[in-house]
Amino acid sequence: MILIKNARIICASSEHHMKQMDILIRDGIIENIASSIENDNAQVIEQENLHVSIGWFDSSVSFGEPGFEERQTMKNGLQVAATSGFTHIMLNPNNQPNPQDASGINYLKSISSGSPVTVLPVGNFSLSQEGAHLAELYDMHQAGAVSFYDYKHSVENANLLKVGLQYVKPFKGIIQSFPQDAQIAGKGMINEDQAGTELGLKTIPTFAEELRVARDIELARYTGSHLHIPTVTTNAALLLIDKARESGVQITCSVAIHHFTTASDALLDYNTNFKVQPPLRDVEETKKVLDHVKNGLVDMITSDHIPLTIESKDVEFDQADYGSTGLESAFGMANEALGTEQSIELLTGGYAVFQKELPKLEKGSPANLTFFDPSESYVLSKQQLSSTSKNSLFIGRNLKGKVLGTYNNQKLQWNERNS
């Protein structure tokens, strides 16, 4: 048994929202929620300014295992996710071999069992992510794949995406399409703006994203199937998605936290940690995306966590790999930019989009919880990162709010630094 004392509940769907309550958990079930609970046999969780919400959901997480264990093992990655407040993560097909049949999905589920973090595997959309032939979508769905995605690869074959959307519609499968036209993007690495000009690197115009999103909207409209656009970065693309939804198109989207908190001028010292995909946009575009996040145009926010080795980043800019870690900074950056209640809403939006039952913070429900203190401010340092790879673009940034722990799958993670 676990007794959580004097915790402020942040859960808009709960009758206890914004109230200070005690919570008693027995065998993974919330047995009682009351203003005061006493139980001599329970493990007591008590912390100054303790807040609790339903467990957070990250829709875009990459580890290394299998194939790239030097980036991040499953064990380290799940520990990082748990200590960062996430009880559910969607694991991208960004390893080797990528899951493209039922056995690949089953393997990922088997090596991630026994954790307070529930892993929801994402399978390849096309075989080997080459965009020529569909992977075994139905078999992966039956095995537990939550979505299908050629991770960070544009689906250039519009007919293949159309056929895929038609194929998954009967079993309500969800396909993700990376929002970038590969031919327009070409060999560009950063956004086409003043910073790009000063850096002298090959650039990508924003309309590479808008053009692809516009095409994909029409394919979703034609098929009537659910299409998810991950990590959208431009004002125009978000407006297109919003207009499409209003007209009845079944389309959802996410925005990576760095795309509404960090602009392309951060690249001016050639720090490769800021080399991400899609690229960081200019200050004006970044502010517009932040406004859209605040105004409800976005279904969820994501860390878009991509661990990379020193050898992948400590090279010349045009040779460096794309990506930044983000799990450990996700809440602190989101809370600083959006405030606590909206951050929690957007960090839990993935349940509805990806058809997972929304956890309940009420008596009799399975306990799926995140514990945090939203008020503590600090500067993120490399030493604070427990991820194997330290390629975070948020090192040196001011964060607000610290995660205290998680509870899920009848397992408690209580962060040692707060004991």
Short mmCIF file of C-alpha atoms in Angstrom, two decimals:
data_model
loop_
_atom_site.label_atom_id
_atom_site.label_comp_id
_atom_site.label_asym_id
_atom_site.label_seq_id
_atom_site.Cartn_x
_atom_site.Cartn_y
_atom_site.Cartn_z
CA MET A 1 0.00 0.00 0.00
CA ILE A 2 1.05 3.56 -0.74
CA LEU A 3 -0.37 6.63 0.96
CA ILE A 4 0.17 9.97 -0.77
CA LYS A 5 -0.25 12.80 1.71
CA ASN A 6 -1.47 16.34 1.08
CA ALA A 7 -1.12 16.39 -2.71
CA ARG A 8 -2.73 19.02 -4.89
CA ILE A 9 -4.59 17.21 -7.66
CA ILE A 10 -4.27 18.62 -11.19
CA CYS A 11 -6.84 16.73 -13.24
CA ALA A 12 -9.63 18.65 -14.97
CA SER A 13 -11.78 15.52 -15.33
CA SER A 14 -11.66 14.75 -11.60
CA GLU A 15 -14.05 16.06 -8.95
CA HIS A 16 -10.93 16.66 -6.85
CA HIS A 17 -9.29 19.02 -9.36
CA MET A 18 -7.18 21.70 -7.63
CA LYS A 19 -7.89 20.25 -4.17
CA GLN A 20 -5.36 19.16 -1.54
CA MET A 21 -6.09 15.48 -0.87
CA ASP A 22 -4.66 12.23 0.46
CA ILE A 23 -4.64 9.26 -1.91
CA LEU A 24 -4.44 5.62 -0.81
CA ILE A 25 -3.30 3.02 -3.37
CA ARG A 26 -3.69 -0.71 -2.74
CA ASP A 27 -2.59 -3.35 -5.28
CA GLY A 28 -2.41 -0.75 -8.04
CA ILE A 29 -5.93 0.60 -7.43
CA ILE A 30 -6.88 3.95 -5.93
CA GLU A 31 -8.71 2.74 -2.84
CA ASN A 32 -9.58 6.13 -1.40
CA ILE A 33 -9.22 9.87 -1.96
CA ALA A 34 -10.05 12.08 1.02
CA SER A 35 -8.95 15.21 2.81
CA SER A 36 -7.23 13.05 5.43
CA ILE A 37 -6.39 9.34 5.38
CA GLU A 38 -4.47 7.44 8.07
CA ASN A 39 -3.00 3.98 7.50
CA ASP A 40 -0.14 2.64 9.59
CA ASN A 41 0.66 -0.14 7.11
CA ALA A 42 1.15 2.04 4.04
CA GLN A 43 4.33 3.48 2.56
CA VAL A 44 3.90 7.23 2.96
CA ILE A 45 4.74 9.67 0.16
CA GLU A 46 5.00 13.20 1.48
CA GLN A 47 6.76 16.16 -0.10
CA GLU A 48 6.54 19.91 0.19
CA ASN A 49 4.37 21.39 -2.61
CA LEU A 50 3.51 17.92 -3.88
CA HIS A 51 1.23 17.90 -6.94
CA VAL A 52 -0.22 14.89 -8.72
CA SER A 53 -1.86 14.34 -12.11
CA ILE A 54 -2.70 11.38 -14.29
CA GLY A 55 0.44 9.88 -15.86
CA TRP A 56 1.96 11.77 -18.75
CA PHE A 57 2.05 10.45 -22.32
CA ASP A 58 4.86 11.16 -24.82
CA SER A 59 4.02 10.40 -28.45
CA SER A 60 7.57 10.60 -29.86
CA VAL A 61 10.40 8.87 -28.03
CA SER A 62 13.47 7.15 -29.49
CA PHE A 63 15.93 4.93 -27.67
CA GLY A 64 18.83 3.03 -29.23
CA GLU A 65 18.02 -0.56 -28.40
CA PRO A 66 17.92 -2.74 -30.38
CA GLY A 67 20.85 -1.98 -32.64
CA PHE A 68 22.19 1.27 -31.18
CA GLU A 69 22.56 0.47 -27.50
CA GLU A 70 25.44 2.95 -27.23
CA ARG A 71 22.88 5.75 -27.66
CA GLN A 72 20.49 4.53 -24.97
CA THR A 73 19.48 1.09 -23.77
CA MET A 74 15.88 0.23 -23.10
CA LYS A 75 16.67 -0.02 -19.38
CA ASN A 76 18.22 3.44 -19.21
CA GLY A 77 15.56 4.95 -21.45
CA LEU A 78 12.66 3.62 -19.40
CA GLN A 79 14.30 4.80 -16.19
CA VAL A 80 14.74 8.28 -17.70
CA ALA A 81 11.10 8.32 -18.88
CA ALA A 82 9.85 7.30 -15.43
CA THR A 83 11.93 9.90 -13.59
CA SER A 84 10.80 12.50 -16.14
CA GLY A 85 7.12 11.93 -15.32
CA PHE A 86 6.03 9.75 -18.24
CA THR A 87 4.02 6.60 -17.62
CA HIS A 88 3.29 6.00 -21.33
CA ILE A 89 5.65 6.49 -24.25
CA MET A 90 5.29 5.77 -27.93
CA LEU A 91 8.57 4.22 -29.05
CA ASN A 92 9.58 5.29 -32.54
CA PRO A 93 10.91 2.83 -35.15
CA ASN A 94 14.33 4.46 -34.93
CA ASN A 95 16.50 1.44 -34.19
CA GLN A 96 17.84 -1.60 -36.05
CA PRO A 97 16.06 -3.64 -37.05
CA ASN A 98 12.96 -1.46 -37.13
CA PRO A 99 9.71 -3.26 -36.25
CA GLN A 100 7.79 -4.02 -39.42
CA ASP A 101 5.97 -7.21 -38.48
CA ALA A 102 4.36 -8.74 -35.40
CA SER A 103 7.60 -10.28 -34.12
CA GLY A 104 9.29 -6.86 -34.04
CA ILE A 105 6.45 -5.39 -32.00
CA ASN A 106 6.37 -8.37 -29.64
CA TYR A 107 10.12 -8.10 -29.08
CA LEU A 108 9.89 -4.43 -28.05
CA LYS A 109 7.07 -5.22 -25.65
CA SER A 110 9.01 -8.10 -24.10
CA ILE A 111 12.21 -6.13 -23.40
CA SER A 112 10.27 -3.22 -21.93
CA SER A 113 8.14 -5.22 -19.48
CA GLY A 114 8.43 -4.79 -15.72
CA SER A 115 8.66 -0.99 -15.76
CA PRO A 116 6.39 1.76 -14.43
CA VAL A 117 6.46 3.03 -18.02
CA THR A 118 4.08 1.44 -20.51
CA VAL A 119 5.75 1.20 -23.93
CA LEU A 120 3.48 1.62 -26.95
CA PRO A 121 5.51 0.50 -29.98
CA VAL A 122 5.23 2.33 -33.30
CA GLY A 123 5.80 0.16 -36.37
CA ASN A 124 7.19 1.01 -39.77
CA PHE A 125 4.69 2.31 -42.29
CA SER A 126 6.65 0.92 -45.24
CA LEU A 127 9.12 -1.93 -45.50
CA SER A 128 12.55 -0.74 -44.34
CA GLN A 129 11.04 2.78 -44.36
CA GLU A 130 11.85 2.97 -48.07
CA GLY A 131 8.40 4.19 -49.10
CA ALA A 132 7.84 1.48 -51.72
CA HIS A 133 5.72 -1.24 -50.08
CA LEU A 134 3.52 -1.32 -47.00
CA ALA A 135 4.85 -3.08 -43.93
CA GLU A 136 2.67 -5.70 -42.19
CA LEU A 137 0.34 -3.12 -40.69
CA TYR A 138 -2.52 -5.36 -39.59
CA ASP A 139 -0.26 -7.96 -37.98
CA MET A 140 1.61 -5.23 -36.10
CA HIS A 141 -1.70 -3.72 -34.98
CA GLN A 142 -2.81 -7.10 -33.64
CA ALA A 143 0.50 -7.42 -31.80
CA GLY A 144 0.04 -4.02 -30.11
CA ALA A 145 1.49 -1.37 -32.44
CA VAL A 146 -0.22 1.91 -31.62
CA SER A 147 0.65 3.65 -34.89
CA PHE A 148 2.65 3.33 -38.12
CA TYR A 149 5.38 5.78 -39.11
CA ASP A 150 8.44 5.95 -41.33
CA TYR A 151 10.21 7.94 -38.65
CA LYS A 152 11.44 11.34 -39.91
CA HIS A 153 11.12 10.08 -43.49
CA SER A 154 8.77 11.82 -45.89
CA VAL A 155 6.24 9.56 -47.60
CA GLU A 156 6.92 10.76 -51.14
CA ASN A 157 4.63 8.21 -52.77
CA ALA A 158 1.18 9.78 -52.32
CA ASN A 159 -0.56 6.69 -53.61
CA LEU A 160 1.17 4.48 -51.05
CA LEU A 161 -0.05 6.77 -48.27
CA LYS A 162 -3.56 6.71 -49.76
CA VAL A 163 -3.56 2.91 -49.92
CA GLY A 164 -2.17 2.70 -46.38
CA LEU A 165 -4.89 4.98 -45.03
CA GLN A 166 -7.55 2.90 -46.75
CA TYR A 167 -6.01 -0.32 -45.45
CA VAL A 168 -5.94 0.70 -41.77
CA LYS A 169 -9.39 2.30 -41.71
CA PRO A 170 -11.36 -0.91 -40.90
CA PHE A 171 -9.29 -1.57 -37.76
CA LYS A 172 -8.96 2.13 -36.88
CA GLY A 173 -5.22 2.18 -37.34
CA ILE A 174 -3.37 5.49 -37.19
CA ILE A 175 -0.69 6.47 -39.69
CA GLN A 176 1.79 9.26 -39.07
CA SER A 177 3.24 11.30 -41.91
CA PHE A 178 6.39 13.38 -41.43
CA PRO A 179 5.56 16.98 -42.46
CA GLN A 180 8.29 17.75 -44.96
CA ASP A 181 8.42 17.56 -48.74
CA ALA A 182 11.77 15.88 -49.37
CA GLN A 183 12.20 17.35 -52.85
CA ILE A 184 11.62 20.92 -51.66
CA ALA A 185 13.81 20.37 -48.60
CA GLY A 186 16.57 18.88 -50.73
CA LYS A 187 19.87 18.81 -48.82
CA GLY A 188 18.84 21.65 -46.54
CA MET A 189 19.67 21.33 -42.85
CA ILE A 190 18.31 24.50 -41.19
CA ASN A 191 15.47 26.96 -41.67
CA GLU A 192 15.56 29.46 -44.52
CA ASP A 193 15.86 32.73 -42.59
CA GLN A 194 18.35 35.36 -41.43
CA ALA A 195 20.20 32.92 -39.19
CA GLY A 196 20.50 30.47 -42.07
CA THR A 197 21.99 33.20 -44.26
CA GLU A 198 24.52 34.15 -41.58
CA LEU A 199 25.52 30.55 -41.02
CA GLY A 200 26.05 29.90 -44.72
CA LEU A 201 24.44 26.45 -44.54
CA LYS A 202 21.91 24.87 -46.89
CA THR A 203 18.39 25.80 -45.84
CA ILE A 204 14.82 24.50 -45.97
CA PRO A 205 11.89 26.87 -46.69
CA THR A 206 8.88 26.64 -44.41
CA PHE A 207 6.62 25.83 -47.35
CA ALA A 208 8.32 22.39 -47.57
CA GLU A 209 6.20 21.63 -44.50
CA GLU A 210 3.06 23.40 -45.64
CA LEU A 211 3.10 21.72 -49.04
CA ARG A 212 3.34 18.25 -47.52
CA VAL A 213 0.67 18.94 -44.88
CA ALA A 214 -1.70 20.28 -47.56
CA ARG A 215 -1.27 17.11 -49.62
CA ASP A 216 -1.73 14.83 -46.64
CA ILE A 217 -4.88 16.62 -45.55
CA GLU A 218 -6.47 15.85 -48.92
CA LEU A 219 -5.45 12.20 -48.68
CA ALA A 220 -7.02 12.00 -45.21
CA ARG A 221 -10.13 13.74 -46.54
CA TYR A 222 -10.41 11.32 -49.47
CA THR A 223 -9.92 8.15 -47.41
CA GLY A 224 -11.81 9.24 -44.29
CA SER A 225 -9.06 7.66 -42.20
CA HIS A 226 -7.18 9.03 -39.19
CA LEU A 227 -3.89 10.73 -40.06
CA HIS A 228 -1.51 12.13 -37.46
CA ILE A 229 1.02 14.85 -38.34
CA PRO A 230 3.90 14.74 -35.82
CA THR A 231 6.18 17.64 -34.83
CA VAL A 232 4.55 20.43 -36.81
CA THR A 233 6.63 23.63 -36.78
CA THR A 234 4.94 26.33 -38.87
CA ASN A 235 2.06 28.74 -38.49
CA ALA A 236 0.65 27.98 -41.95
CA ALA A 237 0.69 24.20 -41.42
CA LEU A 238 -1.17 24.49 -38.11
CA LEU A 239 -3.77 26.74 -39.69
CA LEU A 240 -4.26 24.22 -42.52
CA ILE A 241 -4.76 21.42 -39.98
CA ASP A 242 -7.22 23.49 -37.97
CA LYS A 243 -9.26 24.36 -41.06
CA ALA A 244 -9.27 20.72 -42.16
CA ARG A 245 -10.54 19.57 -38.78
CA GLU A 246 -13.34 22.12 -38.91
CA SER A 247 -14.41 20.63 -42.25
CA GLY A 248 -14.54 17.11 -40.79
CA VAL A 249 -11.15 15.68 -41.73
CA GLN A 250 -9.89 13.21 -39.11
CA ILE A 251 -6.47 14.72 -38.54
CA THR A 252 -4.43 15.31 -35.39
CA CYS A 253 -1.03 16.82 -34.72
CA SER A 254 1.74 17.30 -32.20
CA VAL A 255 4.39 19.96 -31.65
CA ALA A 256 7.80 19.23 -30.14
CA ILE A 257 8.54 21.33 -27.08
CA HIS A 258 11.71 22.77 -28.59
CA HIS A 259 9.74 24.10 -31.55
CA PHE A 260 7.76 26.54 -29.40
CA THR A 261 10.52 27.40 -26.93
CA THR A 262 13.64 27.73 -29.10
CA ALA A 263 14.25 29.73 -32.30
CA SER A 264 16.83 29.34 -35.05
CA ASP A 265 19.06 32.14 -33.77
CA ALA A 266 20.27 29.59 -31.19
CA LEU A 267 22.21 28.01 -34.06
CA LEU A 268 24.49 30.98 -34.59
CA ASP A 269 27.41 29.42 -32.69
CA TYR A 270 27.08 26.16 -34.71
CA ASN A 271 26.13 24.10 -31.62
CA THR A 272 25.05 20.78 -33.16
CA ASN A 273 22.67 20.04 -30.27
CA PHE A 274 20.35 22.55 -31.98
CA LYS A 275 20.39 20.58 -35.23
CA VAL A 276 16.95 18.99 -35.17
CA GLN A 277 14.43 17.78 -37.72
CA PRO A 278 12.25 19.61 -38.69
CA PRO A 279 14.59 22.54 -38.17
CA LEU A 280 14.16 25.28 -35.60
CA ARG A 281 12.24 28.20 -37.12
CA ASP A 282 12.86 31.93 -36.76
CA VAL A 283 11.70 33.96 -33.75
CA GLU A 284 8.47 35.17 -35.36
CA GLU A 285 7.42 31.70 -36.52
CA THR A 286 8.28 30.20 -33.14
CA LYS A 287 6.11 32.77 -31.37
CA LYS A 288 3.19 32.00 -33.68
CA VAL A 289 3.51 28.28 -33.01
CA LEU A 290 3.56 29.00 -29.26
CA ASP A 291 0.38 31.05 -29.65
CA HIS A 292 -1.31 28.18 -31.49
CA VAL A 293 -0.26 25.73 -28.77
CA LYS A 294 -1.75 28.05 -26.15
CA ASN A 295 -4.94 28.53 -28.20
CA GLY A 296 -5.71 24.82 -28.53
CA LEU A 297 -4.79 24.11 -32.16
CA VAL A 298 -2.45 21.32 -31.05
CA ASP A 299 -3.58 17.94 -29.70
CA MET A 300 -0.44 17.23 -27.71
CA ILE A 301 3.15 18.24 -27.12
CA THR A 302 6.09 15.87 -27.26
CA SER A 303 9.72 15.75 -26.17
CA ASP A 304 10.74 14.20 -29.51
CA HIS A 305 13.51 12.54 -27.48
CA ILE A 306 16.43 11.42 -29.69
CA PRO A 307 19.60 10.31 -27.85
CA LEU A 308 22.81 10.45 -29.91
CA THR A 309 26.42 9.64 -29.13
CA ILE A 310 29.19 12.22 -28.81
CA GLU A 311 30.58 10.94 -32.13
CA SER A 312 27.28 11.84 -33.82
CA LYS A 313 27.29 15.42 -32.52
CA ASP A 314 30.91 16.46 -31.88
CA VAL A 315 31.62 16.94 -35.59
CA GLU A 316 31.22 19.70 -38.17
CA PHE A 317 27.63 20.91 -38.34
CA ASP A 318 26.80 19.48 -41.75
CA GLN A 319 28.11 16.05 -40.64
CA ALA A 320 26.18 15.93 -37.36
CA ASP A 321 23.06 13.82 -36.90
CA TYR A 322 19.68 15.40 -36.21
CA GLY A 323 18.13 15.27 -32.78
CA SER A 324 18.08 16.31 -29.14
CA THR A 325 17.17 14.49 -25.96
CA GLY A 326 14.05 15.92 -24.38
CA LEU A 327 12.40 13.69 -21.80
CA GLU A 328 14.20 15.18 -18.81
CA SER A 329 13.52 18.80 -19.79
CA ALA A 330 9.97 18.32 -21.10
CA PHE A 331 7.97 19.38 -18.06
CA GLY A 332 10.29 22.18 -16.97
CA MET A 333 10.28 23.80 -20.41
CA ALA A 334 6.56 23.30 -21.04
CA ASN A 335 5.60 24.53 -17.58
CA GLU A 336 7.76 27.64 -18.02
CA ALA A 337 6.15 28.42 -21.40
CA LEU A 338 2.53 27.33 -20.88
CA GLY A 339 1.79 27.14 -17.16
CA THR A 340 1.02 24.02 -15.19
CA GLU A 341 -2.58 23.19 -16.09
CA GLN A 342 -2.13 23.58 -19.84
CA SER A 343 1.18 21.69 -19.73
CA ILE A 344 -0.54 18.74 -18.04
CA GLU A 345 -3.40 18.87 -20.54
CA LEU A 346 -1.00 18.74 -23.49
CA LEU A 347 1.29 16.16 -21.87
CA THR A 348 -1.71 13.82 -21.57
CA GLY A 349 -3.38 14.55 -24.92
CA GLY A 350 -1.96 11.42 -26.51
CA TYR A 351 -4.38 9.08 -24.75
CA ALA A 352 -7.34 10.39 -26.74
CA VAL A 353 -5.50 10.70 -30.05
CA PHE A 354 -4.02 7.21 -29.98
CA GLN A 355 -7.14 5.51 -28.62
CA LYS A 356 -5.87 4.62 -25.17
CA GLU A 357 -8.20 4.82 -22.19
CA LEU A 358 -7.74 8.09 -20.35
CA PRO A 359 -6.60 7.36 -16.78
CA LYS A 360 -8.93 8.51 -14.02
CA LEU A 361 -7.94 10.07 -10.75
CA GLU A 362 -10.83 8.73 -8.74
CA LYS A 363 -11.66 6.02 -6.26
CA GLY A 364 -11.68 2.51 -7.75
CA SER A 365 -9.54 3.35 -10.80
CA PRO A 366 -6.10 1.90 -11.62
CA ALA A 367 -3.40 4.24 -10.34
CA ASN A 368 -1.55 5.87 -13.23
CA LEU A 369 0.04 8.97 -11.69
CA THR A 370 2.77 11.56 -12.06
CA PHE A 371 4.11 13.48 -9.05
CA PHE A 372 5.70 16.90 -9.44
CA ASP A 373 6.48 20.29 -7.92
CA PRO A 374 5.55 22.98 -10.47
CA SER A 375 7.25 25.88 -8.68
CA GLU A 376 10.93 24.98 -8.38
CA SER A 377 13.13 26.85 -10.87
CA TYR A 378 16.62 25.78 -11.89
CA VAL A 379 19.15 25.88 -14.72
CA LEU A 380 19.54 22.55 -16.53
CA SER A 381 23.09 21.22 -16.50
CA LYS A 382 24.64 18.26 -18.28
CA GLN A 383 25.35 16.69 -14.86
CA GLN A 384 21.62 16.58 -14.11
CA LEU A 385 20.91 14.44 -17.16
CA SER A 386 20.68 10.71 -16.47
CA SER A 387 20.23 9.79 -20.13
CA THR A 388 23.23 7.90 -21.50
CA SER A 389 23.50 10.50 -24.26
CA LYS A 390 23.72 14.16 -23.23
CA ASN A 391 22.81 15.87 -26.52
CA SER A 392 20.19 18.21 -25.06
CA LEU A 393 19.56 21.61 -26.62
CA PHE A 394 18.13 22.75 -23.27
CA ILE A 395 21.42 22.60 -21.34
CA GLY A 396 21.92 26.00 -19.73
CA ARG A 397 18.24 26.95 -20.01
CA ASN A 398 15.99 28.05 -17.15
CA LEU A 399 13.38 25.41 -16.33
CA LYS A 400 10.45 25.68 -13.96
CA GLY A 401 9.09 22.64 -12.18
CA LYS A 402 10.60 19.32 -11.16
CA VAL A 403 9.22 15.82 -11.50
CA LEU A 404 9.11 13.90 -8.21
CA GLY A 405 8.10 10.48 -9.49
CA THR A 406 5.56 8.23 -11.17
CA TYR A 407 3.28 5.32 -10.33
CA ASN A 408 2.01 2.90 -12.97
CA ASN A 409 1.78 -0.86 -13.53
CA GLN A 410 1.78 -1.27 -9.71
CA LYS A 411 5.28 0.17 -9.59
CA LEU A 412 6.45 3.33 -7.87
CA GLN A 413 9.32 5.46 -9.13
CA TRP A 414 10.30 8.05 -6.54
CA ASN A 415 13.20 10.21 -7.62
CA GLU A 416 16.18 9.89 -5.27
CA ARG A 417 17.12 13.55 -5.28
CA ASN A 418 13.76 14.28 -3.61
CA SER A 419 13.84 11.60 -0.94
#
